[in-house]
Tab-separated table of C-alpha atoms in Angstrom:
chain	number	residue	atom	x	y	z
A	1	MET	CA	-55.679	7.097	43.334
A	2	GLN	CA	-52.276	5.615	44.177
A	3	VAL	CA	-51.427	5.650	40.481
A	4	PHE	CA	-52.039	9.389	40.195
A	5	GLN	CA	-50.163	10.058	43.434
A	6	ASN	CA	-47.155	8.150	42.101
A	7	LEU	CA	-47.254	10.012	38.808
A	8	TYR	CA	-47.444	13.339	40.611
A	9	GLN	CA	-44.624	12.425	42.980
A	10	TYR	CA	-42.397	11.326	40.099
A	11	ARG	CA	-43.622	13.986	37.659
A	12	GLU	CA	-40.089	15.276	36.997
A	13	LEU	CA	-38.945	11.769	36.038
A	14	LEU	CA	-41.972	11.437	33.773
A	15	LYS	CA	-41.217	14.787	32.163
A	16	THR	CA	-37.560	13.840	31.649
A	17	ASN	CA	-38.511	10.500	30.101
A	18	VAL	CA	-40.975	12.103	27.711
A	19	GLN	CA	-38.305	14.602	26.609
A	20	LYS	CA	-35.823	11.763	26.193
A	21	GLU	CA	-38.284	9.798	24.068
A	22	ILE	CA	-38.914	12.808	21.822
A	23	ARG	CA	-35.295	13.898	21.453
A	24	GLY	CA	-33.553	10.549	21.736
A	25	LYS	CA	-35.430	8.871	18.908
A	26	TYR	CA	-33.613	10.927	16.278
A	27	LYS	CA	-30.435	11.641	18.237
A	28	GLY	CA	-27.475	11.907	15.880
A	29	SER	CA	-29.741	12.306	12.870
A	30	PHE	CA	-29.047	15.291	10.610
A	31	LEU	CA	-32.751	16.042	10.106
A	32	GLY	CA	-33.681	15.156	13.678
A	33	VAL	CA	-37.327	15.549	14.605
A	34	LEU	CA	-38.172	16.428	10.997
A	35	TRP	CA	-38.284	12.681	10.376
A	36	SER	CA	-41.570	12.705	12.310
A	37	PHE	CA	-42.970	14.622	9.331
A	38	ILE	CA	-40.926	13.011	6.554
A	39	ASN	CA	-41.720	9.360	7.352
A	40	PRO	CA	-45.520	9.622	7.041
A	41	LEU	CA	-45.175	11.890	3.999
A	42	LEU	CA	-43.013	9.322	2.204
A	43	MET	CA	-45.516	6.581	3.047
A	44	VAL	CA	-48.373	8.705	1.738
A	45	LEU	CA	-46.589	9.517	-1.517
A	46	VAL	CA	-45.807	5.864	-2.244
A	47	TYR	CA	-49.370	4.684	-1.594
A	48	ALA	CA	-50.897	7.660	-3.407
A	49	LEU	CA	-48.874	6.865	-6.530
A	50	VAL	CA	-49.305	3.092	-6.515
A	51	PHE	CA	-52.554	2.132	-4.800
A	52	PRO	CA	-55.088	3.899	-7.072
A	53	TYR	CA	-53.789	1.849	-10.007
A	54	ILE	CA	-53.970	-1.425	-8.072
A	55	MET	CA	-57.446	-0.995	-6.580
A	56	ARG	CA	-58.869	1.396	-9.191
A	57	THR	CA	-59.707	3.810	-6.381
A	58	ASN	CA	-61.688	6.887	-7.411
A	59	VAL	CA	-61.615	8.831	-4.148
A	60	ASP	CA	-61.514	12.613	-4.487
A	61	HIS	CA	-58.385	14.240	-3.052
A	62	TYR	CA	-56.917	10.781	-2.510
A	63	LEU	CA	-53.626	12.167	-1.188
A	64	ILE	CA	-55.476	13.988	1.608
A	65	PHE	CA	-57.718	10.950	2.141
A	66	LEU	CA	-54.539	8.975	2.848
A	67	ILE	CA	-52.684	11.451	5.001
A	68	VAL	CA	-55.528	11.977	7.489
A	69	ALA	CA	-55.397	8.224	8.164
A	70	ILE	CA	-51.689	7.417	7.881
A	71	ILE	CA	-50.544	10.019	10.418
A	72	PRO	CA	-52.808	8.624	13.193
A	73	TRP	CA	-51.803	5.112	12.156
A	74	ASN	CA	-48.145	6.124	12.370
A	75	PHE	CA	-48.827	7.374	15.924
A	76	PHE	CA	-50.239	3.959	16.857
A	77	THR	CA	-47.486	1.865	15.267
A	78	THR	CA	-44.644	4.039	16.550
A	79	VAL	CA	-45.914	3.793	20.116
A	80	ILE	CA	-46.454	0.022	20.012
A	81	ASN	CA	-43.232	-0.849	18.173
A	82	SER	CA	-40.958	1.403	20.213
A	83	GLY	CA	-42.737	0.756	23.512
A	84	CYS	CA	-42.713	-3.034	23.493
A	85	ASN	CA	-39.159	-3.153	24.837
A	86	CYS	CA	-39.313	-0.007	27.008
A	87	ILE	CA	-38.918	-2.080	30.199
A	88	TRP	CA	-36.112	-4.191	28.820
A	89	ILE	CA	-33.954	-1.335	27.554
A	90	ASN	CA	-34.271	0.437	30.927
A	91	GLY	CA	-33.225	-2.689	32.806
A	92	GLY	CA	-30.123	-1.063	34.239
A	93	ILE	CA	-32.126	1.701	35.897
A	94	ILE	CA	-34.816	-0.706	37.095
A	95	LYS	CA	-32.204	-2.794	38.937
A	96	LYS	CA	-30.653	0.206	40.682
A	97	VAL	CA	-33.403	2.709	41.441
A	98	TYR	CA	-37.004	2.404	42.548
A	99	PHE	CA	-39.635	4.350	40.642
A	100	PRO	CA	-43.126	3.474	39.410
A	101	ARG	CA	-42.424	1.199	36.433
A	102	GLU	CA	-45.567	2.373	34.662
A	103	ILE	CA	-43.794	5.663	33.998
A	104	LEU	CA	-41.864	3.973	31.178
A	105	PRO	CA	-44.830	3.002	28.939
A	106	ILE	CA	-46.645	6.215	29.890
A	107	SER	CA	-43.602	8.197	28.707
A	108	VAL	CA	-43.613	6.398	25.350
A	109	VAL	CA	-47.307	7.117	24.755
A	110	SER	CA	-47.017	10.727	25.940
A	111	ALA	CA	-44.092	11.380	23.598
A	112	GLY	CA	-45.997	9.736	20.756
A	113	LEU	CA	-49.028	11.927	21.463
A	114	VAL	CA	-46.896	15.091	21.355
A	115	ASN	CA	-45.330	14.035	18.042
A	116	PHE	CA	-48.760	13.181	16.655
A	117	LEU	CA	-50.287	16.536	17.557
A	118	ILE	CA	-47.323	18.289	15.960
A	119	SER	CA	-47.728	16.121	12.856
A	120	CYS	CA	-51.365	17.194	12.622
A	121	PHE	CA	-50.066	20.492	11.246
A	122	ILE	CA	-49.178	18.508	8.115
A	123	ILE	CA	-52.817	17.467	7.824
A	124	LEU	CA	-53.955	21.074	8.222
A	125	LEU	CA	-51.527	22.239	5.532
A	126	PHE	CA	-52.768	19.593	3.100
A	127	LEU	CA	-56.377	20.488	3.856
A	128	LEU	CA	-55.677	24.178	3.377
A	129	PHE	CA	-53.630	23.969	0.190
A	130	GLY	CA	-55.528	20.959	-1.173
A	131	GLY	CA	-58.706	22.977	-1.502
A	132	ILE	CA	-60.707	21.204	1.196
A	133	GLY	CA	-60.120	23.547	4.106
A	134	PHE	CA	-61.196	22.676	7.621
A	135	SER	CA	-64.159	23.282	9.901
A	136	PHE	CA	-64.949	23.584	13.608
A	137	GLN	CA	-65.296	19.772	13.664
A	138	ILE	CA	-61.533	19.760	14.192
A	139	LEU	CA	-62.327	20.528	17.841
A	140	TRP	CA	-63.035	16.802	18.242
A	141	LEU	CA	-59.332	16.084	17.667
A	142	PRO	CA	-58.147	16.190	21.330
A	143	LEU	CA	-60.869	13.769	22.434
A	144	ILE	CA	-60.151	11.283	19.641
A	145	ALA	CA	-56.392	11.537	20.259
A	146	ILE	CA	-56.872	10.901	24.001
A	147	ILE	CA	-59.032	7.834	23.286
A	148	GLN	CA	-56.322	6.512	20.970
A	149	SER	CA	-53.698	7.229	23.644
A	150	PHE	CA	-55.671	5.258	26.250
A	151	LEU	CA	-56.047	2.343	23.842
A	152	SER	CA	-52.330	2.405	22.961
A	153	LEU	CA	-51.281	2.675	26.614
A	154	GLY	CA	-53.474	-0.239	27.637
A	155	LEU	CA	-51.969	-2.421	24.918
A	156	LEU	CA	-48.483	-1.215	25.785
A	157	PHE	CA	-48.917	-2.094	29.463
A	158	ILE	CA	-49.650	-5.674	28.423
A	159	LEU	CA	-47.065	-6.019	25.664
A	160	SER	CA	-44.151	-4.337	27.455
A	161	ALA	CA	-44.711	-6.482	30.557
A	162	ILE	CA	-44.993	-9.765	28.636
A	163	ASN	CA	-41.983	-8.847	26.493
A	164	VAL	CA	-39.781	-8.903	29.607
A	165	TYR	CA	-40.477	-12.619	29.971
A	166	ALA	CA	-40.881	-13.559	26.293
A	167	ARG	CA	-38.655	-11.445	24.045
A	168	ASP	CA	-40.174	-12.892	20.876
A	169	ILE	CA	-43.365	-10.921	21.491
A	170	GLU	CA	-41.969	-7.692	20.003
A	171	TYR	CA	-41.136	-9.423	16.706
A	172	PHE	CA	-44.547	-11.056	16.555
A	173	ILE	CA	-46.250	-7.722	17.236
A	174	ALA	CA	-44.250	-5.999	14.476
A	175	PHE	CA	-45.465	-8.675	12.043
A	176	LEU	CA	-49.048	-8.444	13.323
A	177	ILE	CA	-49.124	-4.660	12.939
A	178	ASN	CA	-48.071	-4.984	9.306
A	179	LEU	CA	-51.030	-7.292	8.708
A	180	LEU	CA	-53.352	-5.023	10.668
A	181	PHE	CA	-52.467	-2.110	8.404
A	182	TYR	CA	-54.265	-3.775	5.485
A	183	ALA	CA	-57.200	-4.740	7.714
A	184	THR	CA	-57.746	-1.070	8.588
A	185	PRO	CA	-59.546	1.242	6.108
A	186	ILE	CA	-56.534	3.446	5.453
A	187	LEU	CA	-55.852	2.857	1.761
A	188	TYR	CA	-59.469	2.207	0.882
A	189	THR	CA	-63.026	3.047	1.911
A	190	VAL	CA	-65.258	0.626	3.782
A	191	ASP	CA	-67.826	1.029	0.989
A	192	MET	CA	-65.656	-1.195	-1.210
A	193	PHE	CA	-66.875	-4.214	0.783
A	194	PRO	CA	-70.365	-5.729	0.854
A	195	GLU	CA	-72.380	-4.300	3.725
A	196	LYS	CA	-72.927	-7.692	5.345
A	197	ILE	CA	-69.205	-8.246	5.968
A	198	ARG	CA	-68.165	-4.710	6.920
A	199	TRP	CA	-68.600	-5.534	10.589
A	200	ILE	CA	-65.461	-7.662	10.334
A	201	LEU	CA	-63.363	-4.559	9.652
A	202	TYR	CA	-64.831	-2.874	12.714
A	203	LEU	CA	-63.624	-5.649	14.990
A	204	ASN	CA	-60.377	-3.715	14.642
A	205	PRO	CA	-60.484	-0.750	17.098
A	206	MET	CA	-58.266	1.341	14.826
A	207	SER	CA	-60.963	1.224	12.131
A	208	HIS	CA	-63.268	3.229	14.387
A	209	LEU	CA	-60.535	5.755	15.159
A	210	ILE	CA	-59.507	6.170	11.512
A	211	ASP	CA	-63.160	6.784	10.620
A	212	ALA	CA	-63.343	9.429	13.351
A	213	TYR	CA	-60.235	11.235	12.096
A	214	ARG	CA	-61.534	11.122	8.530
A	215	SER	CA	-64.882	12.517	9.639
A	216	ILE	CA	-63.419	15.618	11.280
A	217	PHE	CA	-60.633	16.270	8.773
A	218	TYR	CA	-61.659	14.929	5.369
A	219	TYR	CA	-65.472	14.876	5.444
A	220	GLN	CA	-65.730	17.743	7.966
A	221	THR	CA	-68.630	16.138	9.785
A	222	MET	CA	-69.232	15.084	13.356
A	223	PRO	CA	-67.704	11.666	14.114
A	224	ASN	CA	-70.069	8.767	14.657
A	225	LEU	CA	-70.857	9.233	18.351
A	226	SER	CA	-71.984	5.654	18.971
A	227	SER	CA	-68.768	4.359	17.402
A	228	LEU	CA	-66.699	6.854	19.386
A	229	LEU	CA	-68.442	5.901	22.638
A	230	TYR	CA	-67.868	2.213	21.937
A	231	ILE	CA	-64.161	2.678	21.286
A	232	ALA	CA	-63.810	4.973	24.324
A	233	ILE	CA	-65.333	2.316	26.610
A	234	LEU	CA	-63.165	-0.369	25.002
A	235	ALA	CA	-60.037	1.791	25.385
A	236	ILE	CA	-60.731	2.400	29.098
A	237	PHE	CA	-61.374	-1.304	29.657
A	238	ILE	CA	-58.121	-2.270	27.902
A	239	LEU	CA	-56.267	0.431	29.849
A	240	LEU	CA	-57.508	-0.858	33.223
A	241	PHE	CA	-57.002	-4.502	32.281
A	242	GLY	CA	-53.545	-3.750	30.865
A	243	TYR	CA	-52.540	-1.916	34.032
A	244	MET	CA	-53.617	-4.881	36.161
A	245	ILE	CA	-51.511	-7.229	34.024
A	246	PHE	CA	-48.570	-4.820	34.185
A	247	LYS	CA	-48.689	-4.547	38.007
A	248	LYS	CA	-49.003	-8.319	38.305
A	249	LEU	CA	-45.920	-8.968	36.170
A	250	GLU	CA	-43.732	-6.066	37.327
A	251	LYS	CA	-42.670	-7.970	40.458
A	252	GLY	CA	-40.232	-9.990	38.385
A	253	PHE	CA	-38.896	-7.206	36.151
A	254	ALA	CA	-35.675	-6.671	38.124
A	255	GLU	CA	-34.789	-10.364	38.019
A	256	GLU	CA	-35.592	-10.811	34.324
A	257	VAL	CA	-33.906	-7.717	32.867
């Protein structure tokens, strides 16, 4: 309960930080926040043009198949990559003013969630003009997005805290995320692999989330509830564990930054 009391007490600081994360990311850029739409679109176009010829993929509406996965993936990678050093870059404030340090990673995830939900309009436009349309299954979107936010925040609590003491962690994570991209069924379907080894792909939590997004957007079916429940429990566990690690390590933040 202390966590929620702190967040409520410092709600204006949280709000300001979220606004700063959203606006500051593209500060000085001519296109500004439009890059939130352009970046995933450019990624989708490149993969849509190249990947079908490499893997001989015969997925219907492959461009839409890609975009409903790449935009959530972009949400995940943006949060992790930009949030790893959120404590370090705010070192000056941490040394001078007391506030709940967890506000910093929470601000990064909250800003990422806002950008993601805005970017979902791109998905809806592609579904509408691509001939697929959309159904009431889209109502699952807030729940899936919240589960992904909890997972991302839990990881960010751990990574941002460790990165204060070991700066190399952010470079290692950037490399690991690039590898994880190809271990997540974004460019391909799970059916391409023999059934007996598919479980390996689902060791990756993002595989479950990408499947859920594809279900509600692309296939227009209910997401796999057992898979969604599993990833929700895992996300809450990682969130609680990550917060414990964060609070344990935050005692030395002021000295290290």
